[in-house]
Amino acid sequence: MRTIVNDPSERLLVERFVPGDEVAVEGLLSSGRLKVLAVFDKPDPLDGPYFEETIYVTPSRKDPATLGHIDTTAAERAAALGLTEGPVHVELRIGPDATVTVLEVAARSIGGLCSRALRFGAGVSLEELIIRHALDLRPQDLAREAQASGVMMLPIRAAACLIGWTDRKRRSRRRGRGTGRDDPFGKDASATARR
C-alpha cells in the first residue's frame, strides 16, 4: 500500500461500505432505452466482511416509488457508460434513507445458472431474448412470467464435492453429480461445482 501511495503514477481505488438492501436489475438496452426485465431482491443481509450472494428473488418486494428510482438510476448509469444495445446487469443498494447507490453496471446478463429463474412471454429464456435482440428479431412480449421465482446459491466454507442428497418427500437418496430434476420444492434443482 505504501508503495502505491508514494508513487503518483499508480492509481488507487478507495471503496467504502454502503449499508442497505441490495438488488440486481436485469435489463435490455435498445437504441439507448433501457427495458427493465426483472429486479431481484437479495433478502439475505450482505453486511460483510464477506459478500457471498445466496438468494435472488423476483419480482421485487420494493414499493413502486423505490422500483421507479431503481429503474431510472440503472438507465442513467448505463447511458453514462455509453451502453446503447444489448443486455445490462446492474447491482444497487437502497440505503435506510432510500438513497440508491450503484455498485456495478455491466454489459452482460446475470451470471451462472441464475438466468434460469427468468422466463418471458410464452416461456422464452433470457438467453433467447438476448440472441433475438442481437439478430434484430425483437420480441413483442418482454413481460416476465407472473409467478415468483428465485435462485439459491449455497455458500461453502472450504473445498468440497457434492456426493449426494436426500429427497425427503420420496425418502430416497441420490448420489453423484448432476441435476435433480422433478424437485418437489421447485421447478428445477441443479448442482454445479467448480474446480
PDB file of C-alpha atoms in Angstrom:
ATOM      1  CA  MET A   1       0.000   0.000   0.000  1.00  0.00           C
ATOM      2  CA  ARG A   2       2.801   2.409   0.917  1.00  0.00           C
ATOM      3  CA  THR A   3       4.434   1.877  -2.499  1.00  0.00           C
ATOM      4  CA  ILE A   4       1.188   2.691  -4.309  1.00  0.00           C
ATOM      5  CA  VAL A   5       0.524   5.804  -2.229  1.00  0.00           C
ATOM      6  CA  ASN A   6       4.083   7.090  -2.720  1.00  0.00           C
ATOM      7  CA  ASP A   7       4.006   6.576  -6.495  1.00  0.00           C
ATOM      8  CA  PRO A   8       1.783   9.248  -8.093  1.00  0.00           C
ATOM      9  CA  SER A   9       1.629   7.282 -11.379  1.00  0.00           C
ATOM     10  CA  GLU A  10      -0.166   4.406  -9.645  1.00  0.00           C
ATOM     11  CA  ARG A  11      -3.948   4.580  -9.480  1.00  0.00           C
ATOM     12  CA  LEU A  12      -5.662   3.921  -6.200  1.00  0.00           C
ATOM     13  CA  LEU A  13      -9.282   2.924  -5.767  1.00  0.00           C
ATOM     14  CA  VAL A  14     -10.772   3.595  -2.365  1.00  0.00           C
ATOM     15  CA  GLU A  15     -14.077   1.965  -1.529  1.00  0.00           C
ATOM     16  CA  ARG A  16     -16.378   2.267   1.421  1.00  0.00           C
ATOM     17  CA  PHE A  17     -19.159   0.075   2.715  1.00  0.00           C
ATOM     18  CA  VAL A  18     -22.661   1.100   1.627  1.00  0.00           C
ATOM     19  CA  PRO A  19     -25.374  -0.052   4.045  1.00  0.00           C
ATOM     20  CA  GLY A  20     -28.800  -1.136   2.877  1.00  0.00           C
ATOM     21  CA  ASP A  21     -30.744  -3.712   0.923  1.00  0.00           C
ATOM     22  CA  GLU A  22     -29.175  -4.992  -2.265  1.00  0.00           C
ATOM     23  CA  VAL A  23     -30.974  -5.597  -5.558  1.00  0.00           C
ATOM     24  CA  ALA A  24     -29.937  -6.723  -9.026  1.00  0.00           C
ATOM     25  CA  VAL A  25     -31.504  -5.414 -12.233  1.00  0.00           C
ATOM     26  CA  GLU A  26     -31.655  -7.356 -15.480  1.00  0.00           C
ATOM     27  CA  GLY A  27     -32.321  -5.175 -18.460  1.00  0.00           C
ATOM     28  CA  LEU A  28     -32.149  -4.972 -22.217  1.00  0.00           C
ATOM     29  CA  LEU A  29     -30.972  -1.819 -23.986  1.00  0.00           C
ATOM     30  CA  SER A  30     -32.424  -0.899 -27.357  1.00  0.00           C
ATOM     31  CA  SER A  31     -31.322   2.332 -29.071  1.00  0.00           C
ATOM     32  CA  GLY A  32     -30.180   3.631 -25.692  1.00  0.00           C
ATOM     33  CA  ARG A  33     -33.508   2.935 -23.921  1.00  0.00           C
ATOM     34  CA  LEU A  34     -33.467   0.506 -21.009  1.00  0.00           C
ATOM     35  CA  LYS A  35     -36.262  -2.029 -20.655  1.00  0.00           C
ATOM     36  CA  VAL A  36     -36.037  -3.461 -17.136  1.00  0.00           C
ATOM     37  CA  LEU A  37     -36.791  -7.170 -17.419  1.00  0.00           C
ATOM     38  CA  ALA A  38     -36.525  -8.075 -13.740  1.00  0.00           C
ATOM     39  CA  VAL A  39     -35.496  -6.668 -10.381  1.00  0.00           C
ATOM     40  CA  PHE A  40     -34.158  -9.287  -7.990  1.00  0.00           C
ATOM     41  CA  ASP A  41     -34.209  -8.759  -4.230  1.00  0.00           C
ATOM     42  CA  LYS A  42     -31.310 -10.219  -2.280  1.00  0.00           C
ATOM     43  CA  PRO A  43     -33.097 -10.852   1.015  1.00  0.00           C
ATOM     44  CA  ASP A  44     -30.058 -12.066   2.972  1.00  0.00           C
ATOM     45  CA  PRO A  45     -28.238  -9.135   4.578  1.00  0.00           C
ATOM     46  CA  LEU A  46     -24.931  -8.563   2.796  1.00  0.00           C
ATOM     47  CA  ASP A  47     -23.174  -6.737   5.615  1.00  0.00           C
ATOM     48  CA  GLY A  48     -19.672  -8.152   5.243  1.00  0.00           C
ATOM     49  CA  PRO A  49     -16.860  -8.583   5.728  1.00  0.00           C
ATOM     50  CA  TYR A  50     -17.644 -11.159   3.020  1.00  0.00           C
ATOM     51  CA  PHE A  51     -20.392 -10.674   0.472  1.00  0.00           C
ATOM     52  CA  GLU A  52     -21.422 -14.157  -0.599  1.00  0.00           C
ATOM     53  CA  GLU A  53     -24.621 -13.916  -2.549  1.00  0.00           C
ATOM     54  CA  THR A  54     -27.054 -16.626  -1.601  1.00  0.00           C
ATOM     55  CA  ILE A  55     -30.601 -15.790  -2.687  1.00  0.00           C
ATOM     56  CA  TYR A  56     -32.097 -13.849  -5.608  1.00  0.00           C
ATOM     57  CA  VAL A  57     -35.909 -13.459  -5.660  1.00  0.00           C
ATOM     58  CA  THR A  58     -38.114 -11.765  -8.258  1.00  0.00           C
ATOM     59  CA  PRO A  59     -40.417  -9.889  -8.504  1.00  0.00           C
ATOM     60  CA  SER A  60     -39.002  -7.425  -6.027  1.00  0.00           C
ATOM     61  CA  ARG A  61     -40.996  -6.520  -2.938  1.00  0.00           C
ATOM     62  CA  LYS A  62     -39.819  -2.919  -3.072  1.00  0.00           C
ATOM     63  CA  ASP A  63     -42.540  -0.280  -3.270  1.00  0.00           C
ATOM     64  CA  PRO A  64     -43.379   1.244  -6.692  1.00  0.00           C
ATOM     65  CA  ALA A  65     -41.584   4.537  -5.956  1.00  0.00           C
ATOM     66  CA  THR A  66     -38.354   2.726  -4.999  1.00  0.00           C
ATOM     67  CA  LEU A  67     -38.615   0.473  -8.064  1.00  0.00           C
ATOM     68  CA  GLY A  68     -39.039   3.567 -10.234  1.00  0.00           C
ATOM     69  CA  HIS A  69     -35.919   5.096  -8.694  1.00  0.00           C
ATOM     70  CA  ILE A  70     -34.021   1.818  -9.251  1.00  0.00           C
ATOM     71  CA  ASP A  71     -35.103   1.707 -12.928  1.00  0.00           C
ATOM     72  CA  THR A  72     -34.179   5.359 -13.522  1.00  0.00           C
ATOM     73  CA  THR A  73     -30.795   5.013 -11.797  1.00  0.00           C
ATOM     74  CA  ALA A  74     -29.940   1.863 -13.767  1.00  0.00           C
ATOM     75  CA  ALA A  75     -30.862   3.569 -17.059  1.00  0.00           C
ATOM     76  CA  GLU A  76     -28.866   6.718 -16.225  1.00  0.00           C
ATOM     77  CA  ARG A  77     -25.745   4.754 -15.264  1.00  0.00           C
ATOM     78  CA  ALA A  78     -25.899   2.553 -18.381  1.00  0.00           C
ATOM     79  CA  ALA A  79     -26.182   5.713 -20.503  1.00  0.00           C
ATOM     80  CA  ALA A  80     -23.267   7.324 -18.640  1.00  0.00           C
ATOM     81  CA  LEU A  81     -21.093   4.378 -19.704  1.00  0.00           C
ATOM     82  CA  GLY A  82     -22.223   4.757 -23.305  1.00  0.00           C
ATOM     83  CA  LEU A  83     -24.116   1.470 -23.374  1.00  0.00           C
ATOM     84  CA  THR A  84     -26.850   1.505 -26.012  1.00  0.00           C
ATOM     85  CA  GLU A  85     -27.623  -2.082 -27.118  1.00  0.00           C
ATOM     86  CA  GLY A  86     -27.896  -5.476 -25.501  1.00  0.00           C
ATOM     87  CA  PRO A  87     -28.075  -6.895 -22.001  1.00  0.00           C
ATOM     88  CA  VAL A  88     -27.189  -4.954 -18.891  1.00  0.00           C
ATOM     89  CA  HIS A  89     -26.788  -6.173 -15.317  1.00  0.00           C
ATOM     90  CA  VAL A  90     -26.856  -3.561 -12.552  1.00  0.00           C
ATOM     91  CA  GLU A  91     -26.334  -4.130  -8.822  1.00  0.00           C
ATOM     92  CA  LEU A  92     -27.517  -1.449  -6.403  1.00  0.00           C
ATOM     93  CA  ARG A  93     -28.001  -0.797  -2.711  1.00  0.00           C
ATOM     94  CA  ILE A  94     -31.006   1.011  -1.274  1.00  0.00           C
ATOM     95  CA  GLY A  95     -29.937   2.792   1.900  1.00  0.00           C
ATOM     96  CA  PRO A  96     -32.009   3.334   5.031  1.00  0.00           C
ATOM     97  CA  ASP A  97     -32.849   6.838   3.761  1.00  0.00           C
ATOM     98  CA  ALA A  98     -33.938   5.398   0.347  1.00  0.00           C
ATOM     99  CA  THR A  99     -30.735   6.588  -1.357  1.00  0.00           C
ATOM    100  CA  VAL A 100     -29.918   4.352  -4.333  1.00  0.00           C
ATOM    101  CA  THR A 101     -26.203   3.612  -4.765  1.00  0.00           C
ATOM    102  CA  VAL A 102     -24.844   1.795  -7.810  1.00  0.00           C
ATOM    103  CA  LEU A 103     -22.363  -0.982  -7.049  1.00  0.00           C
ATOM    104  CA  GLU A 104     -21.900  -2.375 -10.548  1.00  0.00           C
ATOM    105  CA  VAL A 105     -23.019  -1.791 -14.128  1.00  0.00           C
ATOM    106  CA  ALA A 106     -22.011  -4.406 -16.674  1.00  0.00           C
ATOM    107  CA  ALA A 107     -22.835  -5.011 -20.324  1.00  0.00           C
ATOM    108  CA  ARG A 108     -23.795  -8.630 -19.648  1.00  0.00           C
ATOM    109  CA  SER A 109     -26.659 -10.712 -18.368  1.00  0.00           C
ATOM    110  CA  ILE A 110     -26.911 -12.277 -14.918  1.00  0.00           C
ATOM    111  CA  GLY A 111     -24.218 -14.874 -14.284  1.00  0.00           C
ATOM    112  CA  GLY A 112     -24.097 -18.612 -13.793  1.00  0.00           C
ATOM    113  CA  LEU A 113     -27.355 -20.521 -13.749  1.00  0.00           C
ATOM    114  CA  CYS A 114     -29.306 -17.580 -12.290  1.00  0.00           C
ATOM    115  CA  SER A 115     -30.944 -16.783 -15.615  1.00  0.00           C
ATOM    116  CA  ARG A 116     -32.963 -19.998 -15.314  1.00  0.00           C
ATOM    117  CA  ALA A 117     -35.187 -18.103 -12.872  1.00  0.00           C
ATOM    118  CA  LEU A 118     -36.412 -15.874 -15.717  1.00  0.00           C
ATOM    119  CA  ARG A 119     -38.960 -16.629 -18.427  1.00  0.00           C
ATOM    120  CA  PHE A 120     -40.621 -14.098 -20.712  1.00  0.00           C
ATOM    121  CA  GLY A 121     -43.687 -14.017 -22.934  1.00  0.00           C
ATOM    122  CA  ALA A 122     -44.570 -17.590 -23.868  1.00  0.00           C
ATOM    123  CA  GLY A 123     -41.716 -19.210 -21.923  1.00  0.00           C
ATOM    124  CA  VAL A 124     -38.768 -17.564 -23.674  1.00  0.00           C
ATOM    125  CA  SER A 125     -35.437 -17.742 -21.773  1.00  0.00           C
ATOM    126  CA  LEU A 126     -33.272 -14.703 -21.072  1.00  0.00           C
ATOM    127  CA  GLU A 127     -30.591 -16.035 -23.410  1.00  0.00           C
ATOM    128  CA  GLU A 128     -33.083 -16.443 -26.260  1.00  0.00           C
ATOM    129  CA  LEU A 129     -34.352 -12.922 -25.638  1.00  0.00           C
ATOM    130  CA  ILE A 130     -30.782 -11.563 -25.857  1.00  0.00           C
ATOM    131  CA  ILE A 131     -29.994 -13.524 -29.033  1.00  0.00           C
ATOM    132  CA  ARG A 132     -33.249 -12.439 -30.681  1.00  0.00           C
ATOM    133  CA  HIS A 133     -32.379  -8.836 -29.786  1.00  0.00           C
ATOM    134  CA  ALA A 134     -28.873  -9.189 -31.286  1.00  0.00           C
ATOM    135  CA  LEU A 135     -30.390 -10.590 -34.512  1.00  0.00           C
ATOM    136  CA  ASP A 136     -32.896  -7.724 -34.594  1.00  0.00           C
ATOM    137  CA  LEU A 137     -35.779 -10.167 -34.134  1.00  0.00           C
ATOM    138  CA  ARG A 138     -37.386  -8.043 -31.464  1.00  0.00           C
ATOM    139  CA  PRO A 139     -39.950  -9.977 -29.453  1.00  0.00           C
ATOM    140  CA  GLN A 140     -43.273  -8.274 -28.875  1.00  0.00           C
ATOM    141  CA  ASP A 141     -43.741  -9.525 -25.319  1.00  0.00           C
ATOM    142  CA  LEU A 142     -40.903  -8.735 -22.903  1.00  0.00           C
ATOM    143  CA  ALA A 143     -43.061  -9.243 -19.806  1.00  0.00           C
ATOM    144  CA  ARG A 144     -41.635 -11.642 -17.251  1.00  0.00           C
ATOM    145  CA  GLU A 145     -43.881 -14.537 -16.311  1.00  0.00           C
ATOM    146  CA  ALA A 146     -46.225 -13.670 -13.434  1.00  0.00           C
ATOM    147  CA  GLN A 147     -45.142 -16.273 -10.888  1.00  0.00           C
ATOM    148  CA  ALA A 148     -42.384 -15.526  -8.418  1.00  0.00           C
ATOM    149  CA  SER A 149     -39.057 -17.240  -8.938  1.00  0.00           C
ATOM    150  CA  GLY A 150     -35.673 -17.276  -7.355  1.00  0.00           C
ATOM    151  CA  VAL A 151     -32.231 -18.746  -7.131  1.00  0.00           C
ATOM    152  CA  MET A 152     -30.448 -20.048  -4.071  1.00  0.00           C
ATOM    153  CA  MET A 153     -26.686 -20.397  -4.070  1.00  0.00           C
ATOM    154  CA  LEU A 154     -25.232 -22.415  -1.215  1.00  0.00           C
ATOM    155  CA  PRO A 155     -22.006 -20.887   0.051  1.00  0.00           C
ATOM    156  CA  ILE A 156     -19.349 -23.286   1.252  1.00  0.00           C
ATOM    157  CA  ARG A 157     -16.516 -22.532   3.621  1.00  0.00           C
ATOM    158  CA  ALA A 158     -13.943 -24.935   2.169  1.00  0.00           C
ATOM    159  CA  ALA A 159     -13.204 -27.039  -0.902  1.00  0.00           C
ATOM    160  CA  ALA A 160     -15.839 -29.740  -1.221  1.00  0.00           C
ATOM    161  CA  CYS A 161     -17.501 -32.201  -3.564  1.00  0.00           C
ATOM    162  CA  LEU A 162     -21.218 -32.959  -3.682  1.00  0.00           C
ATOM    163  CA  ILE A 163     -21.630 -36.713  -3.349  1.00  0.00           C
ATOM    164  CA  GLY A 164     -25.375 -36.950  -2.905  1.00  0.00           C
ATOM    165  CA  TRP A 165     -28.557 -35.566  -1.414  1.00  0.00           C
ATOM    166  CA  THR A 166     -31.742 -36.853   0.156  1.00  0.00           C
ATOM    167  CA  ASP A 167     -35.193 -36.379  -1.295  1.00  0.00           C
ATOM    168  CA  ARG A 168     -37.169 -36.231   1.963  1.00  0.00           C
ATOM    169  CA  LYS A 169     -40.555 -36.373   0.273  1.00  0.00           C
ATOM    170  CA  ARG A 170     -39.733 -39.589  -1.564  1.00  0.00           C
ATOM    171  CA  ARG A 171     -37.394 -40.822   1.170  1.00  0.00           C
ATOM    172  CA  SER A 172     -34.754 -41.716  -1.365  1.00  0.00           C
ATOM    173  CA  ARG A 173     -31.074 -40.918  -1.623  1.00  0.00           C
ATOM    174  CA  ARG A 174     -29.422 -39.815  -4.826  1.00  0.00           C
ATOM    175  CA  ARG A 175     -25.720 -39.973  -5.447  1.00  0.00           C
ATOM    176  CA  GLY A 176     -23.435 -38.380  -7.949  1.00  0.00           C
ATOM    177  CA  ARG A 177     -23.052 -35.048  -9.615  1.00  0.00           C
ATOM    178  CA  GLY A 178     -25.572 -33.503 -11.904  1.00  0.00           C
ATOM    179  CA  THR A 179     -29.067 -32.175 -11.706  1.00  0.00           C
ATOM    180  CA  GLY A 180     -32.058 -33.113  -9.614  1.00  0.00           C
ATOM    181  CA  ARG A 181     -34.982 -32.775 -11.998  1.00  0.00           C
ATOM    182  CA  ASP A 182     -38.556 -33.014 -10.731  1.00  0.00           C
ATOM    183  CA  ASP A 183     -37.546 -31.345  -7.499  1.00  0.00           C
ATOM    184  CA  PRO A 184     -40.543 -31.343  -5.114  1.00  0.00           C
ATOM    185  CA  PHE A 185     -39.565 -27.908  -3.783  1.00  0.00           C
ATOM    186  CA  GLY A 186     -39.409 -26.032  -7.063  1.00  0.00           C
ATOM    187  CA  LYS A 187     -39.193 -26.169 -10.797  1.00  0.00           C
ATOM    188  CA  ASP A 188     -35.628 -27.312 -11.006  1.00  0.00           C
ATOM    189  CA  ALA A 189     -32.791 -28.138  -8.664  1.00  0.00           C
ATOM    190  CA  SER A 190     -29.319 -28.119 -10.087  1.00  0.00           C
ATOM    191  CA  ALA A 191     -25.952 -28.747  -8.514  1.00  0.00           C
ATOM    192  CA  THR A 192     -22.808 -27.407 -10.113  1.00  0.00           C
ATOM    193  CA  ALA A 193     -19.255 -27.286  -8.848  1.00  0.00           C
ATOM    194  CA  ARG A 194     -16.100 -25.524  -9.908  1.00  0.00           C
ATOM    195  CA  ARG A 195     -12.650 -26.986  -9.514  1.00  0.00           C
TER     196      ARG A 195
END
